Coordinates of C-alpha atoms in Angstrom, one line a residue:
M1 CA 65.7 124.8 89.8
D2 CA 66.4 125.7 93.4
I3 CA 67.2 123.1 96.2
I4 CA 63.9 123.1 97.5
E5 CA 62.5 121.9 94.1
T6 CA 65.1 119.8 93.5
T7 CA 64.7 117.9 97.0
T8 CA 61.0 117.4 96.2
K9 CA 61.4 116.3 92.7
L10 CA 64.1 113.7 94.1
L11 CA 61.8 112.3 96.5
A12 CA 58.7 112.1 94.1
L13 CA 61.1 109.5 92.3
F14 CA 60.5 107.0 95.3
N15 CA 56.9 106.6 94.4
S16 CA 56.6 103.0 95.2
K17 CA 57.8 100.7 97.9
Q18 CA 59.9 98.8 95.6
N19 CA 63.9 99.3 95.4
P20 CA 64.3 102.0 92.4
L21 CA 67.8 101.4 91.8
F22 CA 67.7 99.1 89.1
D23 CA 64.9 100.5 87.2
E24 CA 64.7 103.8 85.1
R25 CA 64.5 105.8 88.3
G26 CA 67.8 105.0 89.3
A27 CA 69.6 106.9 87.0
Q28 CA 67.4 110.0 87.6
I29 CA 67.9 109.6 91.3
I30 CA 71.6 110.0 91.0
E31 CA 71.5 112.8 88.6
L32 CA 69.2 114.8 90.7
A33 CA 71.3 114.0 93.7
N34 CA 74.4 115.3 92.2
K35 CA 72.7 118.5 91.3
W36 CA 71.7 118.6 94.9
V37 CA 75.0 118.5 96.4
K38 CA 76.2 121.5 93.9
L39 CA 73.2 123.6 95.0
N40 CA 73.5 122.9 98.2
Q41 CA 77.4 124.2 98.4
I42 CA 75.8 127.4 97.0
S43 CA 72.6 127.5 99.2
P44 CA 72.5 124.9 101.9
L45 CA 69.3 123.5 102.9
S46 CA 68.0 124.5 106.3
Q47 CA 68.0 122.1 109.4
E48 CA 64.3 122.8 109.6
A49 CA 63.5 121.8 105.8
A50 CA 65.6 118.9 106.2
E51 CA 63.9 117.5 109.1
Q52 CA 60.4 117.9 107.3
Y53 CA 61.7 116.0 104.2
L54 CA 62.8 113.3 106.7
E55 CA 59.2 113.2 108.1
M56 CA 57.6 113.1 104.7
S57 CA 59.9 110.1 103.7
S58 CA 59.4 108.1 107.2
K59 CA 56.9 105.9 105.4
N60 CA 59.1 104.7 102.4
L61 CA 62.4 103.2 103.8
Y62 CA 64.1 103.6 100.5
A63 CA 63.4 107.2 100.2
L64 CA 64.5 107.7 103.9
M65 CA 67.7 105.7 103.7
F66 CA 68.7 107.7 100.2
L67 CA 67.5 111.1 102.1
Y68 CA 70.0 110.1 105.0
S69 CA 72.9 109.6 102.8
L70 CA 72.2 112.8 100.8
L71 CA 71.6 115.2 103.9
G72 CA 75.0 113.5 105.6
Q73 CA 76.6 115.5 102.6
S74 CA 76.0 118.8 104.4
K75 CA 78.0 119.7 107.3
S76 CA 75.2 122.1 108.4
I77 CA 72.5 119.6 109.0
K78 CA 72.4 117.3 112.1
L79 CA 71.4 113.9 111.5
N80 CA 70.4 111.2 114.2
F81 CA 72.2 108.2 112.8
D82 CA 71.7 106.0 115.7
Q83 CA 67.8 106.3 115.2
L84 CA 68.3 105.4 111.4
V85 CA 70.0 102.4 112.5
K86 CA 67.6 101.2 114.7
Q87 CA 64.8 101.6 112.2
I88 CA 66.8 99.5 109.6
T89 CA 67.2 96.8 112.3
Q90 CA 63.7 96.7 113.3
S91 CA 62.5 97.0 109.5
E92 CA 61.3 94.1 107.2
L93 CA 64.2 95.0 104.6
H94 CA 65.8 91.6 103.1
P95 CA 68.9 90.6 105.1
N96 CA 71.1 91.4 102.0
E97 CA 69.8 94.8 102.0
K98 CA 70.4 95.4 105.7
F99 CA 73.9 94.3 105.3
F100 CA 74.6 96.6 102.3
L101 CA 73.4 99.4 104.5
Y102 CA 75.5 98.2 107.7
N103 CA 78.7 98.1 105.3
Q104 CA 77.9 101.7 104.2
L105 CA 77.0 103.0 107.7
K106 CA 80.1 101.5 109.0
S107 CA 82.2 103.1 106.5
L108 CA 80.8 106.4 107.4
S109 CA 81.6 105.7 110.7
F110 CA 85.2 104.7 110.2
Q111 CA 85.7 107.8 108.2
G112 CA 84.6 110.0 111.2
L113 CA 81.8 111.4 109.0
N114 CA 79.1 110.5 111.4
A115 CA 78.9 109.2 114.9
I116 CA 77.2 106.1 115.3
S117 CA 76.9 104.2 118.6
K118 CA 78.7 100.8 118.6
S119 CA 75.7 99.2 120.4
E120 CA 73.2 100.2 117.4
L121 CA 75.7 99.0 114.9
S122 CA 76.3 95.7 116.7
A123 CA 72.4 95.1 117.1
L124 CA 72.2 95.5 113.1
Y125 CA 75.1 93.2 112.4
T126 CA 73.6 90.6 115.2
D127 CA 70.0 91.0 113.3
I128 CA 71.5 90.3 109.8
L129 CA 73.6 87.5 111.3
S130 CA 70.7 85.5 112.8
S131 CA 68.5 85.9 109.8
F132 CA 71.4 84.0 107.9
N133 CA 72.2 81.7 110.9
S134 CA 68.4 80.8 111.1
Y135 CA 68.7 79.0 108.0
L136 CA 72.1 77.5 108.1
A137 CA 72.4 76.5 111.7
P138 CA 70.1 73.4 111.8
S139 CA 72.7 71.6 109.4
L140 CA 75.6 72.3 111.7
R141 CA 77.2 70.4 114.4
Y142 CA 80.0 71.6 116.8
I143 CA 83.1 69.4 116.2
S144 CA 85.1 68.9 119.6
A145 CA 88.9 69.6 119.9
S146 CA 89.7 65.7 119.9
E147 CA 88.0 65.4 116.5
R148 CA 89.6 68.1 114.7
N149 CA 92.7 68.1 112.4
N150 CA 95.3 69.7 114.7
N151 CA 97.3 70.5 111.6
L152 CA 95.0 72.4 109.8
V153 CA 93.7 75.9 110.2
I154 CA 91.1 77.9 107.7
V155 CA 91.7 81.3 107.2
F156 CA 88.8 83.6 106.1
T157 CA 88.9 87.3 104.7
G158 CA 86.0 89.4 103.5
Q159 CA 88.4 90.9 100.7
F160 CA 91.5 90.1 99.2
L161 CA 93.3 92.4 96.7
G162 CA 97.0 91.5 97.3
M163 CA 100.2 93.3 98.7
Q164 CA 99.1 96.7 98.2
H165 CA 96.0 96.0 100.4
A166 CA 96.7 96.3 104.3
P167 CA 94.2 93.8 105.3
S168 CA 95.4 91.7 102.9
K169 CA 99.0 91.7 104.0
T170 CA 97.8 91.0 107.3
A171 CA 96.0 87.6 106.1
L172 CA 99.3 86.7 104.2
D173 CA 101.7 87.6 106.9
R174 CA 99.5 85.6 109.5
I175 CA 99.2 82.5 107.2
R176 CA 103.1 82.8 106.8
V177 CA 103.5 82.3 110.6
L178 CA 100.8 79.4 110.8
I179 CA 102.9 77.6 108.1
E180 CA 106.3 78.6 108.8
T181 CA 106.3 78.8 112.7
L182 CA 103.5 76.6 114.0
N183 CA 103.7 74.1 110.9
K184 CA 100.0 74.2 110.1
E185 CA 98.6 73.4 106.6
V186 CA 96.4 76.5 105.6
V187 CA 93.4 76.8 103.3
F188 CA 92.7 80.7 102.5
I189 CA 89.2 81.6 101.8
N190 CA 88.1 85.1 100.3
T191 CA 84.3 85.4 101.4
C192 CA 83.7 88.7 99.3
E193 CA 81.5 89.9 102.0
L194 CA 83.2 93.4 102.5
L195 CA 81.2 96.3 100.9
T196 CA 79.4 93.7 98.8
A197 CA 76.9 94.8 96.1
A198 CA 74.4 92.2 97.0
G199 CA 71.5 93.9 98.4
A200 CA 72.4 97.4 96.9
I201 CA 69.7 100.2 97.7
P202 CA 70.1 103.9 96.6
W203 CA 72.7 105.4 99.1
Y204 CA 74.3 108.5 97.8
G205 CA 78.1 108.1 97.6
S206 CA 78.0 104.4 98.2
T207 CA 81.1 102.6 98.3
I208 CA 81.4 99.0 96.5
S209 CA 84.5 96.8 96.9
T210 CA 86.8 95.7 94.4
R211 CA 86.6 91.9 93.8
Y212 CA 90.1 90.8 92.0
E213 CA 89.9 87.7 89.6
F214 CA 92.3 85.0 90.8
E215 CA 92.8 82.1 88.7
Q216 CA 95.4 80.2 90.9
Q217 CA 94.2 77.9 93.3
I218 CA 97.7 77.7 95.3
I219 CA 99.0 81.0 96.6
E220 CA 102.8 81.5 97.2
F221 CA 103.8 84.2 99.7
K222 CA 107.3 84.2 100.8
G223 CA 108.2 80.6 100.2
C224 CA 105.0 79.4 101.8
H225 CA 102.5 77.6 99.7
F226 CA 98.7 77.3 100.6
K227 CA 95.3 76.6 98.8
F228 CA 93.3 79.4 97.8
A229 CA 89.4 79.7 97.1
Q230 CA 87.0 82.7 96.3
C231 CA 83.4 83.3 96.8
S232 CA 81.4 85.1 94.1
K233 CA 80.5 88.9 94.2
A234 CA 77.0 87.6 95.1
M235 CA 77.6 87.2 98.6
P236 CA 76.5 86.9 101.3
N237 CA 73.9 84.0 99.8
L238 CA 72.7 80.9 101.4
Q239 CA 74.0 78.6 98.6
E240 CA 77.7 79.8 98.8
M241 CA 77.6 79.8 102.6
A242 CA 76.0 76.5 102.8
S243 CA 78.8 74.9 100.6
I244 CA 81.6 76.5 102.5
L245 CA 80.3 75.4 105.9
D246 CA 80.0 71.7 104.1
V247 CA 83.9 72.2 103.4
V248 CA 84.6 73.2 107.2
K249 CA 82.7 70.2 108.2
A250 CA 84.5 67.9 106.2
L251 CA 88.1 69.3 106.7
R252 CA 87.6 69.6 110.7
P253 CA 90.2 72.2 111.2
S254 CA 91.8 73.0 114.4
F255 CA 90.2 76.5 114.4
T256 CA 89.4 79.1 111.8
L257 CA 91.0 82.5 111.8
T258 CA 89.3 85.5 110.2
I259 CA 90.8 89.0 109.3
G260 CA 87.9 91.6 109.9
E261 CA 84.4 90.5 110.1
S262 CA 82.6 87.8 108.3
L263 CA 78.9 86.5 108.6
L264 CA 80.0 83.3 107.0
A265 CA 83.1 82.8 109.5
D266 CA 80.7 83.9 112.5
I267 CA 78.3 81.1 111.5
S268 CA 81.0 78.7 111.1
S269 CA 82.3 79.3 114.7
Q270 CA 79.4 76.7 115.7
I271 CA 81.4 74.3 113.8
V272 CA 85.0 74.9 115.1
P273 CA 86.1 78.0 117.2
N274 CA 86.7 81.2 115.3
L275 CA 89.5 83.9 116.1
V276 CA 88.8 87.2 114.6
I277 CA 91.5 89.6 114.1
A278 CA 89.7 93.1 113.8
T279 CA 91.2 95.4 111.0
V280 CA 90.5 98.4 113.1
F281 CA 92.5 96.7 116.0
S282 CA 92.1 99.4 118.5
S283 CA 88.5 98.8 118.9
L284 CA 86.3 95.5 119.4
P285 CA 84.7 94.0 116.4
Y286 CA 81.1 93.3 116.2
T287 CA 81.9 89.5 115.7
R288 CA 79.7 87.0 117.5
S289 CA 82.5 84.3 117.4
Q290 CA 84.4 82.9 120.3
F291 CA 87.5 85.1 120.1
R292 CA 88.4 88.7 119.0
V293 CA 91.8 89.7 119.1
I294 CA 92.6 93.6 119.5
G295 CA 95.8 95.4 120.0
R296 CA 95.5 97.1 123.3
P297 CA 93.8 96.4 126.9
V298 CA 90.2 95.9 127.6
T299 CA 88.7 99.2 128.9
A300 CA 85.7 99.8 130.9
D301 CA 83.5 100.7 128.0
D302 CA 84.7 97.5 126.3
S303 CA 83.7 95.4 129.1
K304 CA 80.0 97.4 129.2
F305 CA 79.7 96.7 125.6
L306 CA 80.5 92.8 125.8
E307 CA 78.1 92.6 128.8
E308 CA 75.3 94.3 126.9
Q309 CA 75.9 91.8 123.8
N310 CA 75.9 88.9 126.3
L311 CA 79.5 88.1 125.3
S312 CA 82.4 86.9 127.5
P313 CA 85.1 89.0 128.3
E314 CA 87.3 85.8 128.3
G315 CA 87.1 85.9 124.7
V316 CA 89.1 89.0 124.1
L317 CA 92.8 88.3 123.3
E318 CA 95.1 91.5 123.7
S319 CA 98.1 91.3 121.2
L320 CA 100.4 93.7 119.6
F321 CA 99.1 94.2 116.0
T322 CA 102.1 93.4 113.8
F323 CA 102.8 94.3 110.2
D324 CA 104.6 93.3 106.9
F325 CA 105.5 95.7 104.3
K326 CA 105.7 95.7 100.7
P327 CA 109.6 95.4 100.0
Q328 CA 111.2 98.7 99.0
T329 CA 112.5 98.8 95.6
H330 CA 113.5 102.3 94.8
H331 CA 115.6 105.2 96.4
Y332 CA 114.5 108.8 95.7
T333 CA 115.8 112.0 96.2
R334 CA 113.8 115.0 97.3
T335 CA 114.4 116.8 94.0
E336 CA 113.0 113.7 92.1
L337 CA 109.9 114.2 94.6
N338 CA 109.8 117.8 94.1
L339 CA 109.9 118.1 98.0
P340 CA 112.0 121.3 99.2
S341 CA 115.5 120.5 100.3
D342 CA 115.7 123.5 102.8
K343 CA 112.4 122.6 104.8
F344 CA 111.6 120.0 107.7
V345 CA 109.5 117.6 105.8
V346 CA 106.4 116.1 107.6
M347 CA 104.4 113.3 105.8
M348 CA 100.7 112.1 106.1
V349 CA 99.3 109.1 104.2
G350 CA 95.8 107.9 103.4
A351 CA 93.2 106.9 101.4
R352 CA 90.7 109.0 102.8
L353 CA 92.5 112.2 103.2
D354 CA 89.7 114.5 102.2
S355 CA 87.5 113.5 105.4
E356 CA 90.8 113.2 107.6
I357 CA 92.8 116.5 106.7
T358 CA 89.5 119.0 107.4
T359 CA 89.9 122.7 107.3
A360 CA 89.7 122.5 111.5
F361 CA 93.0 120.3 111.3
I362 CA 94.6 122.5 108.7
E363 CA 94.0 125.5 111.1
T364 CA 95.7 123.5 113.7
L365 CA 98.9 123.1 111.5
R366 CA 98.7 126.6 110.7
P367 CA 101.1 128.2 113.4
L368 CA 103.9 125.7 111.5
F369 CA 103.3 127.3 108.0
N370 CA 106.1 130.0 108.4
K371 CA 108.6 128.0 110.4
G372 CA 110.2 126.2 107.5
V373 CA 107.9 123.1 107.8
C374 CA 106.6 121.4 104.7
F375 CA 103.4 118.9 104.7
V376 CA 103.6 116.3 102.3
T377 CA 100.5 114.2 101.4
V378 CA 100.4 110.8 99.8
G379 CA 97.0 108.9 98.8
Q380 CA 93.6 110.2 98.0
F381 CA 93.3 113.8 98.7
D382 CA 91.0 115.3 96.1
C383 CA 90.3 118.4 98.2
Y384 CA 93.8 119.4 97.6
E385 CA 93.5 121.7 94.6
R386 CA 90.3 123.4 96.1
Y387 CA 92.4 124.0 99.5
C388 CA 95.1 125.5 97.3
Q389 CA 92.6 128.0 95.9
Q390 CA 90.7 128.8 99.0
I391 CA 92.8 128.3 102.2
P392 CA 95.7 131.2 102.5
G393 CA 99.0 129.9 103.0
F394 CA 97.8 126.2 102.0
E395 CA 99.5 125.9 98.6
E396 CA 103.0 127.1 100.1
S397 CA 102.9 124.6 103.0
F398 CA 101.5 121.4 101.5
V399 CA 102.7 119.1 98.7
H400 CA 100.5 116.6 97.2
L401 CA 102.3 113.3 95.6
G402 CA 99.2 111.2 94.9
F403 CA 99.3 107.4 95.2
Q404 CA 102.8 106.2 95.6
E405 CA 103.9 102.4 94.7
D406 CA 106.9 102.5 97.2
I407 CA 105.7 104.1 100.5
L408 CA 109.0 103.1 102.1
A409 CA 111.1 105.0 99.8
V410 CA 109.1 108.2 99.9
L411 CA 109.4 108.0 103.8
E412 CA 113.1 108.2 103.2
C413 CA 112.8 111.5 102.0
C414 CA 111.0 112.9 105.0
D415 CA 111.7 114.0 108.3
L416 CA 108.4 113.0 110.5
Y417 CA 105.1 111.2 110.1
L418 CA 102.2 113.0 111.3
N419 CA 99.3 110.8 111.8
P420 CA 95.8 112.9 111.0
P421 CA 92.9 112.4 113.5
R422 CA 91.2 109.0 112.4
V423 CA 90.4 105.6 113.3
G424 CA 92.9 103.9 111.3
G425 CA 96.0 104.8 110.1
G426 CA 98.3 101.9 112.0
S427 CA 99.8 100.5 108.8
S428 CA 101.3 103.9 107.9
V429 CA 102.5 104.5 111.2
A430 CA 104.2 101.4 111.3
E431 CA 105.9 101.9 107.9
A432 CA 107.3 105.2 109.2
L433 CA 108.8 103.6 112.4
Y434 CA 110.3 100.9 110.3
K435 CA 112.1 103.7 108.6
Q436 CA 113.2 105.0 111.6
K437 CA 110.8 108.3 111.1
P438 CA 109.5 109.6 114.6
V439 CA 105.7 109.8 114.6
V440 CA 103.2 112.2 116.1
T441 CA 99.9 111.1 116.6
L442 CA 96.9 112.0 118.7
N443 CA 95.7 109.4 121.4
K444 CA 93.1 107.7 119.4
G445 CA 92.6 105.1 116.9
D446 CA 95.2 102.5 115.3
G447 CA 97.6 104.9 115.0
A448 CA 98.2 105.7 118.6
V449 CA 97.8 101.9 119.4
T450 CA 100.6 101.4 116.8
A451 CA 103.0 104.1 117.7
G452 CA 102.9 103.5 121.4
Q453 CA 103.1 106.0 124.1
A454 CA 106.4 107.5 123.1
F455 CA 104.8 109.1 120.1
V456 CA 101.5 110.0 121.5
V457 CA 100.5 113.4 122.2
E458 CA 97.2 114.5 124.1
D459 CA 95.9 117.5 122.3
D460 CA 96.3 119.7 119.4
E461 CA 98.5 122.2 120.9
L462 CA 100.9 119.8 122.1
L463 CA 100.7 118.2 118.4
V464 CA 102.2 121.6 117.2
E465 CA 104.6 122.1 119.9
T466 CA 106.2 118.2 119.5
I467 CA 106.5 118.8 115.7
C468 CA 108.3 122.2 116.5
R469 CA 110.5 120.2 118.9
Y470 CA 111.4 117.7 116.4
K471 CA 112.4 120.3 114.1
E472 CA 114.5 122.3 116.4
D473 CA 116.0 119.8 119.0
A474 CA 118.2 117.4 117.2
A475 CA 119.1 115.2 120.5
F476 CA 115.4 114.8 121.0
Y477 CA 115.0 113.9 117.5
F478 CA 117.8 111.4 117.5
A479 CA 116.5 109.6 120.8
Q480 CA 113.1 109.4 119.3
Q481 CA 114.5 107.7 116.2
Q482 CA 116.1 105.0 118.4
E483 CA 112.6 104.4 119.9
A484 CA 111.3 104.3 116.5
E485 CA 113.8 101.7 115.6
Q486 CA 113.0 99.5 118.7
R487 CA 109.2 99.9 118.2
A488 CA 109.2 98.9 114.6
A489 CA 111.3 95.7 115.9
L490 CA 108.4 94.5 118.0
L491 CA 105.8 95.8 115.4
T492 CA 107.3 93.5 112.6
N493 CA 108.1 90.4 114.7
S494 CA 104.7 88.6 113.8
D495 CA 106.2 85.2 114.5
K496 CA 106.2 86.2 118.2
A497 CA 103.1 87.8 118.6
F498 CA 100.7 85.8 116.5
A499 CA 102.0 82.6 118.1
E500 CA 101.3 83.9 121.4
V501 CA 97.9 84.8 120.6
I502 CA 97.3 81.1 119.1
Q503 CA 98.5 79.7 122.4
L504 CA 96.4 81.9 124.4
A505 CA 93.2 80.7 122.3
F506 CA 94.5 77.1 122.9
L507 CA 94.6 77.4 126.7
N508 CA 91.3 79.3 126.7
T509 CA 88.2 77.2 127.9
L510 CA 86.2 78.5 124.8
F511 CA 88.4 76.6 122.5
D512 CA 86.4 73.6 123.4
L513 CA 83.2 74.6 124.4
P514 CA 80.1 74.3 122.2
W515 CA 79.0 77.5 120.7
Q516 CA 75.9 78.9 119.4
V517 CA 75.2 82.3 117.4
P518 CA 71.7 84.0 117.5
T519 CA 69.0 82.9 115.4
K520 CA 65.8 84.6 114.4
S521 CA 62.8 83.4 116.7

C-alpha cells in the first residue's frame, strides 16, 4: 500500500461527523497514521496532493484537524496553521474540544515546529474562555480590596509535578516568598488544565499531561507549610470550576497568583485580581486577567498585541524571572559520565532536543567538530542514534547522557553551556550560571532573557566564534565566569524580585477595579 492509498484509506475512516477517537475507528486511525509516517519518510506526499486532501477533508472538522496534525510531520509540506486556528475558533466544536486543540497547537508553537500567530491563538483562547465564562460569570461578584483578607493568597497552577518540573518549582518558590517574606497564608490549587485529555479528538502525536496523585492536603517546602488541593483529570468542567470559584468567594483572598495560564483563574479574576506569571516568561501570555508578569521590557509588538486584545499595558508588570533549583546531591568525574578529559565540553539540556537540535543547527556547529570540542546532551533526544548513523562526524563529537537526576552535578563536569535555538530554556541557562559556567545563546526566547546581554550572540557565525573564544582565551573565560556568578545571584533572589512585583501590583489602579472577562454574546 503506497502513501496515496494509505491517505485515502485513513480519511475514509472519518465517515461521520462524530468524534471517532473512542469508537472502533480510533485504533485503526492511529495504526494507519503510523504507517503513513513511515511511508512518507520513503516517498514524501507532494504539496499538491496534500492540498487536495485538505480540500477533500474541509467539510469534516475531525478529519481536517487530524490531517493537519499528520501532514505537520512532513518537513516538505507547507501548512497554513493560522487558517486552521481561525477555523477552529469559528467552528461549533465543544469548548473542551477547542481547548484540547488549543493546547496541542500551543505545544507545536512552543517547540518551533509550526509558526502560528499570537493573534490567532489568543483569539481561540478568548473564545474558549468566553464559553465557560458565560455559564459561570452570572454567579460572580467583584470583591473590593477593603473586603478582602489581606493575609491570604490563592495560588493556581495548571499542572503540578514536584521538584523535577520547572513550572512546579516556580510555583513552590513563589509560595515560599509569599509565606516567608510577605507573611501570607497560601492555598495552592492545581487546576489540572494543562494539556488535558478532556475534549480529546484525533490529533497525531498528541501530548497529554501527567497528573500525579497527591494524597496530602498540606505541603511542606523549605520549612513553609500550606494547604493544597487538586482538581480531577476531567478539567476543565463547569461543576469543578464552579466549586473552586465558590472557594474563592468564601475565602476572599487579597489576590490570586497563577503560574502559566488557567481558564479557571481568568474567570476568578472577576472576583479578586489575578497575577499571571507566564511559564514562557519572554513573551506575553494569552490571559484575560488584570496582570501579566514578564521577564523583559514591553516591546512595540507587545503594545500592538495588547491593543488588539483590548487590554491595558498598565497590567504588564516587568520583573526578573527567578529560579529555585533541586539541591545538588552528587559529584561526578568526567570518567564516571564517559566524557572526554582532553576536550572542551559544551553542554545542552532539554526535554525536546529532537525538535531543537536540528540538522541545520548541527551544520552550524560542524566547524567545531575538529577543534577539540565535545557536545554533551542531556534530556530527551531520540534522534541521537539516527544522527550518529546518518551525519558524518556527529558520533565523534556528541555524547548523549539521557535524563539526569542531578543536573547541577553534571554541569560541574562541563566547561560551557549552549542554549539551542528555542522559545524556552531559561531554567537550564540559570542552572549553568549558578554553577559559574558561561553560556552562549542566540537572542531569542527565555534562554536569552535569563542569560542577559553578557552571554547573548546575534547570529550563528558569532555563536561558533564565541565558543572558540571561550575555549582558547582563558582570561575571557575567567571574566565571564565572574559575570555568571553575579547574574546567578540575581536570578536566585526570588525574595527581592517577587516582593517587588507584588508591590507593583498593590500600587496599580487595576488592583482594586471591577474586572470583566469576555462572555459569549
